[in-house]
C-alpha cells in the first residue's frame, strides 16, 4: 500500500505561556481536503494523507498535533435571512472569533489557521453576493493571517472569481457529487468536470481543487451505484490527467451505513489521494512562500530589484495589493530529485541563488542571473504543513527566515529543527501570467448542417453539433498574442461514435486534416491539440469544416506552445 503519511511527520504543538494563544500554522499545497472527517471519530489512522479538515467539528488542537489544519466552518451564500450585510463574514475573521479557549484536554487557547465558507451556492437574499466579498476583504485587511477556502457548486458569479484574483480567497473547492443519498443532489460526471472549466478559463485552476462525493457506503439514490476502489481510482486519475495544474483533491464525506465498509472506502480515497498528489509534489506555477514561524510574512524580492545581487527578504503580506515581488515562479528541473528553479514572478532573468557557506553555518540568499548551476536548483523536502528548501550546492543548508520582522534578510542555515525553516507554499494568481484566449463554439459563425446542439451534459454554456451533409464553424478575430508565431489551438470536443472523425481545419487560409478520436459518449469531453502558426493580435480566422459530420465542439482555446 502506497501511503504518504503527513501525520508521521507531525511535530507536537508547542506548550505556550499561560493565556498565550497558539496560532495554527498555514496550510500548504498540495491540498488534500476532507469534510466530515469526524464520521470515524478522532482516529486519524483512516486519513493519514489528509492535510485539511474543513468540517470544524473536531478540536483544532487535536488536528494541529496530528499535522493537519482545521478550517473554521462559516456560512456562505445560503446564510439565513437574519444576515443584513457584510458584518457576519467580517466578524468571522477576527482573532477573537477564531480563538478557542482552554478545555479539559488542552490548557491553552488556540487560534485557528483559517475558515471554510460552506457554501457559494443558492442564496436567500440577493445582496449576499456582494456582502461576502466585502466582509472577507474587510476581515483580511485587519487580520491577514487566515487561510480562506470556499466550497461552491454551480452558482458562480464574477465576484467569486475576483476574490481568487485579488488574493482574498486561497482555495476554491468545486463540488461535483455523482453519488448521493438524496434525490436532486447528484449530477452527471461530465457536468461535474465542466464546473472546472470556468476556473481554467480565468487562470484560477491552480487555486482550485475538485471535490469528490458523497464519500459514503450508501448507494446512490438513482441506480444504486456505490463507491469502490476502481471507480475512485479512475475518477481521480481522470482529474489528474485533465487538470494537472490543480494542487490537490477534496472529499465530502457523508453517511455511514456499515462502519467496516465505510472505513474501507475512506481509506481507499485517502490512499489514492496521497499517491496522485503526494507530499513531495507541486505543479509548476506561481506561489507565495510563508515561513511557518510567522506565516503573515512572505518571501519578497527587495524593491522588485532587476539586477543580480538583489536581496531576498521577509515582509508582511501586502494585501490588498498583490505585488509580483512577493510571488515566485516554481519550475521543475528534475522530477525524480524534486528540484525546482525559483524565480520572481516579474522576470525569468533572475533566480533565487544561495551563497557559498564554506565552513560557516549560514550563507546569504540573493537573486542571481539565471543559469543552470547547483546554487539555483532547490530541493523541496516535505515537512509538516510545508517544505524545507535546500540548494543543491549546499544540501545541508535550508532556506530560513531568521526573524519575524519586515526587512529581515533571508539566508540558508544548518537544520536546527525550527519552524523558521519550514515554508507554506500557496498557489497564487499573477496578473503577469497570460491567460489563454477562449472562444465558445456556440458564438462562432455556422453554415450548412453545423448548428447549436442540446441534450448532452458537460459543455460550458452550450455546444455545436456537426451533422451529416457538411457545414462550417468559423472563429473570427482569434488572438495570436503580441508576437504571434507557432501556438497550439485546443479544441474541446465530444465524439460518441465508435470511430475517429476527421475534418479539415483552416487557419488563415492554410488547411490540414485533423482527427478526433472517440470519447465514448457524446457527453464525454476531451481536448485535441493542433499546432498552428498565428499572426500577432486579433487577426486570425480558424475554420472547422465537416463534410460528412463531425464531433460536438464546445470551445476553442489558444495556448502557447
XYZ file of C-alpha atoms in Angstrom:
561
model
C 0.000 0.000 0.000
C 1.471 3.334 -1.080
C 0.831 5.937 1.597
C 2.401 9.379 2.036
C 1.583 9.862 5.683
C 1.787 13.543 6.586
C 0.830 12.687 10.151
C 4.053 10.717 10.558
C 5.971 13.965 10.073
C 3.890 15.788 12.659
C 5.501 17.770 15.422
C 3.960 18.387 18.842
C 2.047 21.600 19.415
C 4.401 23.810 21.465
C 3.489 24.481 25.072
C 2.663 28.214 25.271
C 2.797 30.574 28.196
C -0.421 30.953 30.149
C -3.227 32.514 28.097
C -0.961 32.904 25.067
C -2.857 31.697 22.042
C -1.050 29.273 19.767
C -1.713 30.272 16.172
C -2.498 27.394 13.848
C 0.002 27.006 11.024
C -0.909 27.930 7.485
C -2.000 25.073 5.153
C 0.385 24.392 2.296
C -0.021 22.786 -1.096
C -0.530 20.044 -2.052
C -4.013 20.179 -0.502
C -5.896 17.008 0.431
C -9.109 18.320 1.972
C -11.861 16.431 3.768
C -15.261 17.492 5.047
C -16.778 15.261 7.691
C -13.576 13.620 8.873
C -15.254 13.233 12.260
C -17.534 10.478 10.887
C -14.992 7.990 12.239
C -14.322 9.929 15.423
C -10.881 11.345 16.133
C -8.918 8.305 14.963
C -6.819 9.612 12.085
C -5.418 6.235 11.053
C -8.024 6.202 8.260
C -6.839 9.573 6.914
C -3.028 9.622 7.076
C -2.847 11.714 3.895
C -5.499 14.306 4.793
C -3.957 17.751 5.228
C -7.073 19.872 5.897
C -10.350 19.243 7.720
C -12.980 21.836 6.877
C -15.867 20.477 8.900
C -14.877 22.265 12.076
C -16.328 19.638 14.413
C -13.111 18.337 15.965
C -10.911 20.264 18.368
C -8.459 22.130 16.115
C -5.605 21.443 18.553
C -6.108 17.723 18.023
C -5.764 18.203 14.264
C -2.768 20.518 14.637
C -0.993 17.908 16.739
C -1.640 15.316 14.020
C -0.059 17.569 11.384
C -3.382 18.634 9.829
C -5.067 22.026 9.547
C -8.553 22.772 10.821
C -10.638 25.376 8.994
C -13.421 27.111 10.893
C -16.862 26.412 9.364
C -18.581 29.620 8.158
C -21.884 30.247 6.394
C -21.725 31.009 2.692
C -24.430 32.413 0.417
C -27.132 30.235 1.954
C -26.895 32.172 5.243
C -30.299 32.606 6.964
C -32.285 35.782 6.427
C -31.091 37.352 9.696
C -27.948 38.461 7.848
C -28.277 42.019 6.546
C -24.796 42.938 5.325
C -21.085 42.019 5.270
C -20.704 42.141 9.040
C -21.072 38.389 9.611
C -18.075 37.489 7.372
C -16.007 40.403 8.663
C -16.572 39.193 12.220
C -15.633 35.599 11.379
C -12.053 36.613 10.535
C -11.357 38.480 13.759
C -8.780 36.764 16.002
C -11.248 36.811 18.891
C -13.774 34.859 16.804
C -11.181 32.378 15.581
C -9.846 31.703 19.081
C -10.750 28.557 21.018
C -10.299 28.652 24.765
C -8.709 26.064 27.063
C -10.690 22.926 27.850
C -10.298 19.634 29.714
C -7.831 18.364 27.101
C -5.766 21.486 26.396
C -4.790 24.134 28.900
C -4.023 26.867 26.349
C -6.086 28.881 23.848
C -5.690 28.303 20.125
C -6.286 30.492 17.062
C -7.493 28.584 14.018
C -5.445 28.922 10.824
C -8.371 29.713 8.548
C -12.018 29.460 7.558
C -14.056 27.492 5.014
C -17.249 29.034 3.618
C -19.981 26.451 3.130
C -21.012 27.265 0.505
C -21.246 29.583 -2.519
C -24.487 28.233 -3.948
C -28.075 29.432 -3.936
C -28.968 32.408 -1.774
C -31.916 33.585 0.307
C -31.002 37.240 -0.317
C -29.652 38.811 -3.493
C -27.298 41.141 -1.640
C -25.232 38.252 -0.314
C -23.105 38.076 -3.493
C -21.638 41.469 -2.589
C -21.745 41.089 1.196
C -19.438 38.072 1.227
C -16.570 39.693 -0.749
C -16.884 42.950 1.202
C -16.888 41.201 4.571
C -13.989 38.889 3.744
C -11.886 41.754 2.379
C -12.511 43.880 5.476
C -11.617 40.925 7.686
C -8.435 40.097 5.808
C -7.266 43.723 5.900
C -7.446 43.652 9.697
C -6.187 40.082 10.119
C -4.081 38.873 7.162
C -3.278 35.512 8.759
C -6.360 33.322 7.948
C -6.374 30.899 5.039
C -9.744 31.264 3.248
C -11.382 28.403 1.354
C -14.776 28.448 -0.391
C -16.959 25.431 -1.151
C -19.070 26.016 -4.255
C -21.416 24.309 -6.686
C -22.779 25.718 -9.940
C -23.858 29.198 -8.831
C -20.765 31.146 -9.812
C -20.520 34.874 -10.363
C -17.688 37.228 -11.208
C -17.482 38.332 -7.569
C -16.264 34.826 -6.728
C -13.537 34.801 -9.380
C -12.464 38.317 -8.361
C -11.755 37.084 -4.830
C -9.399 34.495 -6.289
C -7.618 37.048 -8.457
C -7.064 39.617 -5.708
C -5.831 37.141 -3.087
C -8.882 37.216 -0.818
C -9.629 33.512 -1.396
C -6.787 30.994 -1.167
C -8.618 27.880 -2.356
C -11.775 27.041 -4.308
C -13.417 23.676 -3.564
C -15.550 22.783 -6.602
C -18.179 20.212 -5.683
C -19.017 17.539 -8.254
C -21.107 14.921 -6.495
C -22.127 11.925 -8.597
C -23.109 9.514 -5.792
C -25.587 10.962 -3.318
C -28.053 9.564 -0.860
C -30.734 12.120 -1.665
C -32.509 12.885 -4.912
C -31.531 16.126 -6.561
C -28.005 16.368 -5.134
C -26.148 14.423 -7.832
C -25.154 15.181 -11.413
C -23.525 13.617 -14.455
C -19.760 13.143 -14.233
C -19.290 15.217 -17.403
C -21.266 18.084 -15.825
C -19.148 17.763 -12.707
C -15.967 18.088 -14.769
C -17.418 21.069 -16.652
C -17.592 23.016 -13.385
C -13.808 23.290 -13.503
C -13.714 24.893 -16.945
C -14.597 28.472 -15.870
C -11.710 28.397 -13.384
C -9.362 27.163 -16.091
C -10.525 29.881 -18.482
C -9.797 32.569 -15.874
C -6.358 31.322 -14.871
C -7.545 30.159 -11.437
C -7.217 26.390 -11.793
C -4.033 26.337 -9.706
C -6.076 27.707 -6.767
C -8.827 25.120 -7.271
C -9.419 21.509 -6.249
C -12.244 19.176 -7.228
C -14.455 17.654 -4.524
C -15.495 14.015 -4.907
C -18.580 12.858 -3.077
C -20.544 11.840 -1.357
C -17.925 9.535 0.176
C -20.271 7.045 1.814
C -21.105 3.348 1.745
C -24.758 4.180 0.972
C -25.757 3.514 -2.670
C -26.620 6.368 -4.995
C -30.310 7.299 -4.833
C -30.573 6.741 -8.583
C -29.295 3.430 -9.892
C -27.795 2.103 -6.673
C -24.146 2.761 -7.648
C -21.686 2.518 -4.772
C -18.093 3.671 -4.471
C -15.388 1.073 -4.931
C -11.648 1.206 -5.482
C -11.870 1.018 -9.271
C -14.283 3.921 -9.527
C -12.413 6.091 -7.035
C -9.121 5.476 -8.814
C -10.483 6.044 -12.326
C -12.172 9.302 -11.293
C -9.103 10.678 -9.527
C -6.762 9.632 -12.320
C -9.028 11.387 -14.814
C -8.996 14.567 -12.712
C -5.196 14.485 -12.533
C -4.881 13.848 -16.282
C -7.328 16.540 -17.370
C -6.250 19.213 -14.892
C -2.606 18.646 -13.890
C -2.329 22.238 -12.635
C -4.709 21.564 -9.742
C -2.799 21.445 -6.437
C -4.755 18.636 -4.791
C -8.132 16.987 -4.306
C -11.012 17.062 -1.828
C -13.719 14.768 -0.448
C -17.144 15.383 1.051
C -17.866 12.575 3.481
C -21.472 11.867 4.384
C -23.193 8.904 5.920
C -22.109 5.604 7.472
C -24.335 2.613 6.844
C -21.869 -0.138 7.698
C -18.789 1.074 9.575
C -16.416 -1.550 8.229
C -17.442 -0.931 4.597
C -17.314 2.815 5.108
C -13.844 2.673 6.657
C -12.538 0.800 3.651
C -13.950 3.384 1.221
C -12.476 6.262 3.225
C -9.100 4.522 3.415
C -9.032 3.873 -0.341
C -9.909 7.502 -1.151
C -7.241 8.757 1.221
C -4.625 6.325 -0.098
C -5.166 7.266 -3.761
C -5.101 10.986 -2.934
C -1.679 10.525 -1.355
C -0.479 8.567 -4.356
C -1.627 11.037 -7.032
C -0.995 14.279 -5.099
C 1.929 13.233 -2.862
C 3.687 15.355 -0.262
C 6.802 15.731 -2.403
C 4.999 17.140 -5.467
C 3.982 20.585 -6.640
C 2.769 21.619 -10.098
C 4.796 24.316 -11.813
C 3.286 27.733 -11.247
C 3.225 30.954 -9.240
C 3.395 30.699 -5.426
C 3.809 32.759 -2.305
C 6.191 31.402 0.342
C 5.382 31.958 4.021
C 7.569 30.765 6.923
C 5.619 28.720 9.465
C 7.368 30.611 12.269
C 5.260 33.633 11.249
C 3.059 32.942 8.256
C 1.949 36.574 7.920
C 5.380 37.179 6.379
C 6.115 36.483 2.716
C 9.334 35.857 0.851
C 9.989 39.031 -1.156
C 12.467 40.321 -3.734
C 13.552 43.617 -2.208
C 12.137 46.599 -4.113
C 11.366 44.277 -7.051
C 15.022 44.536 -7.988
C 16.013 43.585 -11.521
C 19.765 43.286 -11.083
C 21.911 40.418 -9.780
C 22.629 40.778 -6.076
C 19.105 41.931 -5.168
C 18.419 40.936 -1.569
C 15.654 38.480 -0.680
C 13.776 39.483 2.462
C 10.736 38.750 4.573
C 7.870 41.238 4.570
C 4.323 41.206 5.851
C 1.782 40.233 3.204
C 0.822 43.396 1.375
C -2.859 42.537 0.894
C -4.993 44.057 -0.644
C -2.138 44.698 -3.066
C -0.887 41.677 -4.980
C 2.737 42.693 -5.557
C 4.586 40.487 -8.000
C 7.767 40.721 -5.927
C 6.042 38.581 -3.275
C 5.215 35.962 -5.916
C 7.613 33.289 -7.119
C 7.611 31.079 -10.182
C 8.493 27.461 -9.404
C 9.645 25.394 -12.371
C 10.619 21.754 -12.044
C 14.135 20.995 -13.321
C 14.316 17.362 -12.135
C 11.136 15.488 -11.219
C 12.985 12.492 -9.779
C 15.014 14.622 -7.370
C 12.190 17.100 -6.689
C 14.366 20.017 -7.796
C 12.943 23.414 -8.758
C 14.149 26.724 -10.091
C 12.614 29.600 -8.095
C 12.267 32.955 -9.857
C 10.477 36.208 -9.025
C 7.222 36.311 -10.960
C 8.167 39.535 -12.733
C 11.256 38.194 -14.538
C 12.841 34.988 -15.788
C 16.271 36.628 -15.979
C 16.874 36.274 -12.238
C 16.630 33.262 -9.922
C 16.857 32.569 -6.199
C 20.522 31.839 -5.540
C 22.267 30.525 -2.428
C 25.670 31.856 -1.410
C 28.584 29.551 -0.582
C 28.608 28.841 3.174
C 32.153 27.473 3.110
C 32.712 26.301 6.662
C 30.066 28.597 8.132
C 26.627 27.617 9.389
C 24.873 30.236 7.241
C 25.174 31.996 3.885
C 23.195 34.817 2.220
C 20.475 34.316 -0.373
C 20.103 36.774 -3.233
C 18.830 36.958 -6.779
C 21.369 35.917 -9.380
C 21.448 35.963 -13.147
C 19.623 32.790 -14.208
C 21.868 29.822 -15.001
C 21.740 26.034 -14.633
C 24.168 25.785 -11.751
C 23.512 23.960 -8.437
C 23.247 27.190 -6.400
C 19.992 27.960 -8.260
C 18.476 24.481 -8.012
C 16.383 23.969 -4.890
C 15.304 20.639 -3.467
C 11.876 20.642 -1.832
C 11.695 18.239 1.107
C 8.238 17.656 2.662
C 7.727 18.768 6.242
C 4.581 19.128 8.316
C 2.384 21.703 6.539
C 5.045 22.759 4.094
C 8.521 22.223 2.700
C 12.152 22.692 3.585
C 14.148 24.180 0.714
C 17.835 23.396 0.275
C 20.149 24.368 -2.610
C 21.921 21.539 -4.444
C 25.178 23.441 -3.879
C 24.730 23.205 -0.085
C 22.350 20.278 0.587
C 22.743 20.509 4.380
C 21.644 24.156 4.497
C 17.996 25.220 4.375
C 16.194 28.440 3.453
C 15.471 30.274 6.690
C 13.646 33.370 7.943
C 15.815 34.283 10.947
C 13.488 36.922 12.463
C 9.811 37.879 12.305
C 10.486 41.460 11.242
C 9.823 43.277 7.998
C 13.016 43.620 6.002
C 14.749 40.587 7.503
C 17.212 39.157 5.002
C 16.639 35.510 4.225
C 19.563 33.093 4.416
C 20.421 29.414 4.290
C 21.467 27.693 7.505
C 22.013 24.321 9.114
C 18.896 22.429 10.139
C 18.042 23.396 13.722
C 14.557 21.894 13.631
C 12.809 25.269 13.811
C 9.651 26.300 12.016
C 11.541 29.253 10.511
C 12.914 26.709 8.007
C 9.513 25.279 7.033
C 7.663 27.161 4.293
C 3.989 27.050 3.360
C 3.724 27.236 -0.432
C 0.400 28.551 -1.703
C -0.544 28.901 -5.401
C -1.429 32.441 -6.432
C -2.913 34.317 -9.357
C -0.387 36.599 -11.048
C -1.548 39.419 -13.341
C 1.670 38.895 -15.325
C 0.797 35.343 -16.356
C -1.037 35.229 -19.697
C -4.482 33.636 -19.707
C -5.117 31.714 -22.942
C -7.957 33.194 -25.031
C -11.139 31.098 -25.147
C -13.792 31.161 -27.890
C -17.145 29.460 -27.297
C -18.335 27.429 -30.279
C -21.966 28.491 -29.957
C -20.863 32.117 -30.517
C -18.955 31.343 -33.739
C -20.359 31.625 -37.269
C -22.125 28.492 -38.580
C -23.126 27.344 -42.036
C -24.796 24.261 -43.524
C -25.621 21.474 -41.077
C -23.484 22.915 -38.295
C -25.830 24.171 -35.585
C -26.250 24.637 -31.858
C -26.771 21.348 -30.027
C -28.571 20.213 -26.913
C -29.457 17.191 -24.832
C -25.953 16.249 -23.657
C -24.248 17.352 -20.432
C -20.764 18.641 -19.792
C -20.392 21.603 -22.146
C -19.595 25.107 -20.962
C -22.581 27.225 -21.916
C -23.657 25.052 -24.839
C -22.042 23.300 -27.789
C -22.211 22.960 -31.570
C -23.014 19.733 -33.395
C -21.921 18.953 -36.941
C -24.434 16.725 -38.718
C -24.001 14.854 -41.999
C -24.328 16.953 -45.116
C -21.472 19.362 -44.478
C -21.052 22.664 -42.708
C -18.510 25.064 -41.269
C -17.762 26.583 -37.891
C -15.799 29.847 -38.171
C -13.964 31.577 -35.304
C -13.121 35.147 -36.279
C -10.725 37.602 -34.603
C -8.754 34.883 -32.847
C -5.951 36.429 -30.795
C -2.413 35.299 -31.624
C -0.840 37.375 -28.844
C 1.620 40.234 -29.102
C 4.128 38.392 -31.271
C 2.088 35.652 -32.933
C 4.058 32.635 -34.133
C 3.675 28.919 -33.576
C 0.965 28.188 -30.994
C -1.452 25.417 -30.052
C -5.152 25.505 -30.889
C -7.012 23.348 -28.379
C -10.487 22.115 -29.330
C -12.743 20.751 -26.569
C -14.888 18.127 -28.282
C -17.056 15.028 -27.778
C -17.142 12.076 -30.178
C -19.723 9.467 -29.216
C -19.251 7.396 -32.350
C -17.221 4.193 -32.472
C -14.628 5.586 -34.878
C -12.345 8.613 -35.241
C -13.948 11.568 -37.017
C -11.779 13.520 -39.428
C -12.435 17.034 -40.635
C -10.471 19.880 -42.116
C -9.165 22.879 -40.217
C -8.226 26.105 -41.981
C -6.069 28.692 -40.202
C -5.661 31.941 -42.138
C -6.111 30.048 -45.403
C -3.810 27.122 -44.602
C -5.695 23.815 -44.495
C -4.937 20.461 -42.857
C -6.852 17.371 -41.776
C -7.376 16.746 -38.069
C -8.719 13.562 -36.441
C -10.851 13.479 -33.303
C -10.665 10.088 -31.513
C -13.786 8.615 -29.864
C -14.544 9.822 -26.331
C -17.072 7.082 -25.502
C -20.187 9.272 -25.438
C -21.499 12.499 -26.921
C -21.484 13.982 -23.420
C -17.882 12.998 -22.598
C -15.450 15.775 -23.464
C -11.766 15.644 -24.343
C -9.197 18.077 -25.760
C -7.446 17.900 -29.117
C -4.282 19.983 -29.563
C -3.490 21.320 -33.042
C -0.189 23.219 -33.562
C -0.635 26.169 -35.904
C 1.131 29.436 -36.852
C -0.832 32.550 -35.893
C -0.489 36.229 -36.742
C 0.034 38.759 -33.987
C -3.074 40.319 -32.476
C -6.759 39.565 -33.005
C -6.112 38.949 -36.633
C -6.696 35.230 -37.207
C -9.517 33.147 -38.644
C -9.958 29.479 -37.725
C -12.498 27.382 -39.658
C -13.563 23.809 -38.874
C -15.028 22.127 -41.949
C -17.147 18.976 -41.563
C -18.022 17.398 -44.907
C -19.611 14.229 -43.528
C -20.424 15.014 -39.931
C -18.052 15.721 -37.089
C -17.694 15.789 -33.326
C -19.567 18.075 -30.982
C -17.484 21.223 -30.428
C -17.600 23.061 -27.100
C -14.891 25.711 -27.440
C -11.543 26.707 -28.933
C -8.560 27.761 -26.804
C -5.259 29.320 -27.862
C -2.312 28.097 -25.792
C 1.382 28.953 -26.060
C 3.484 26.156 -27.437
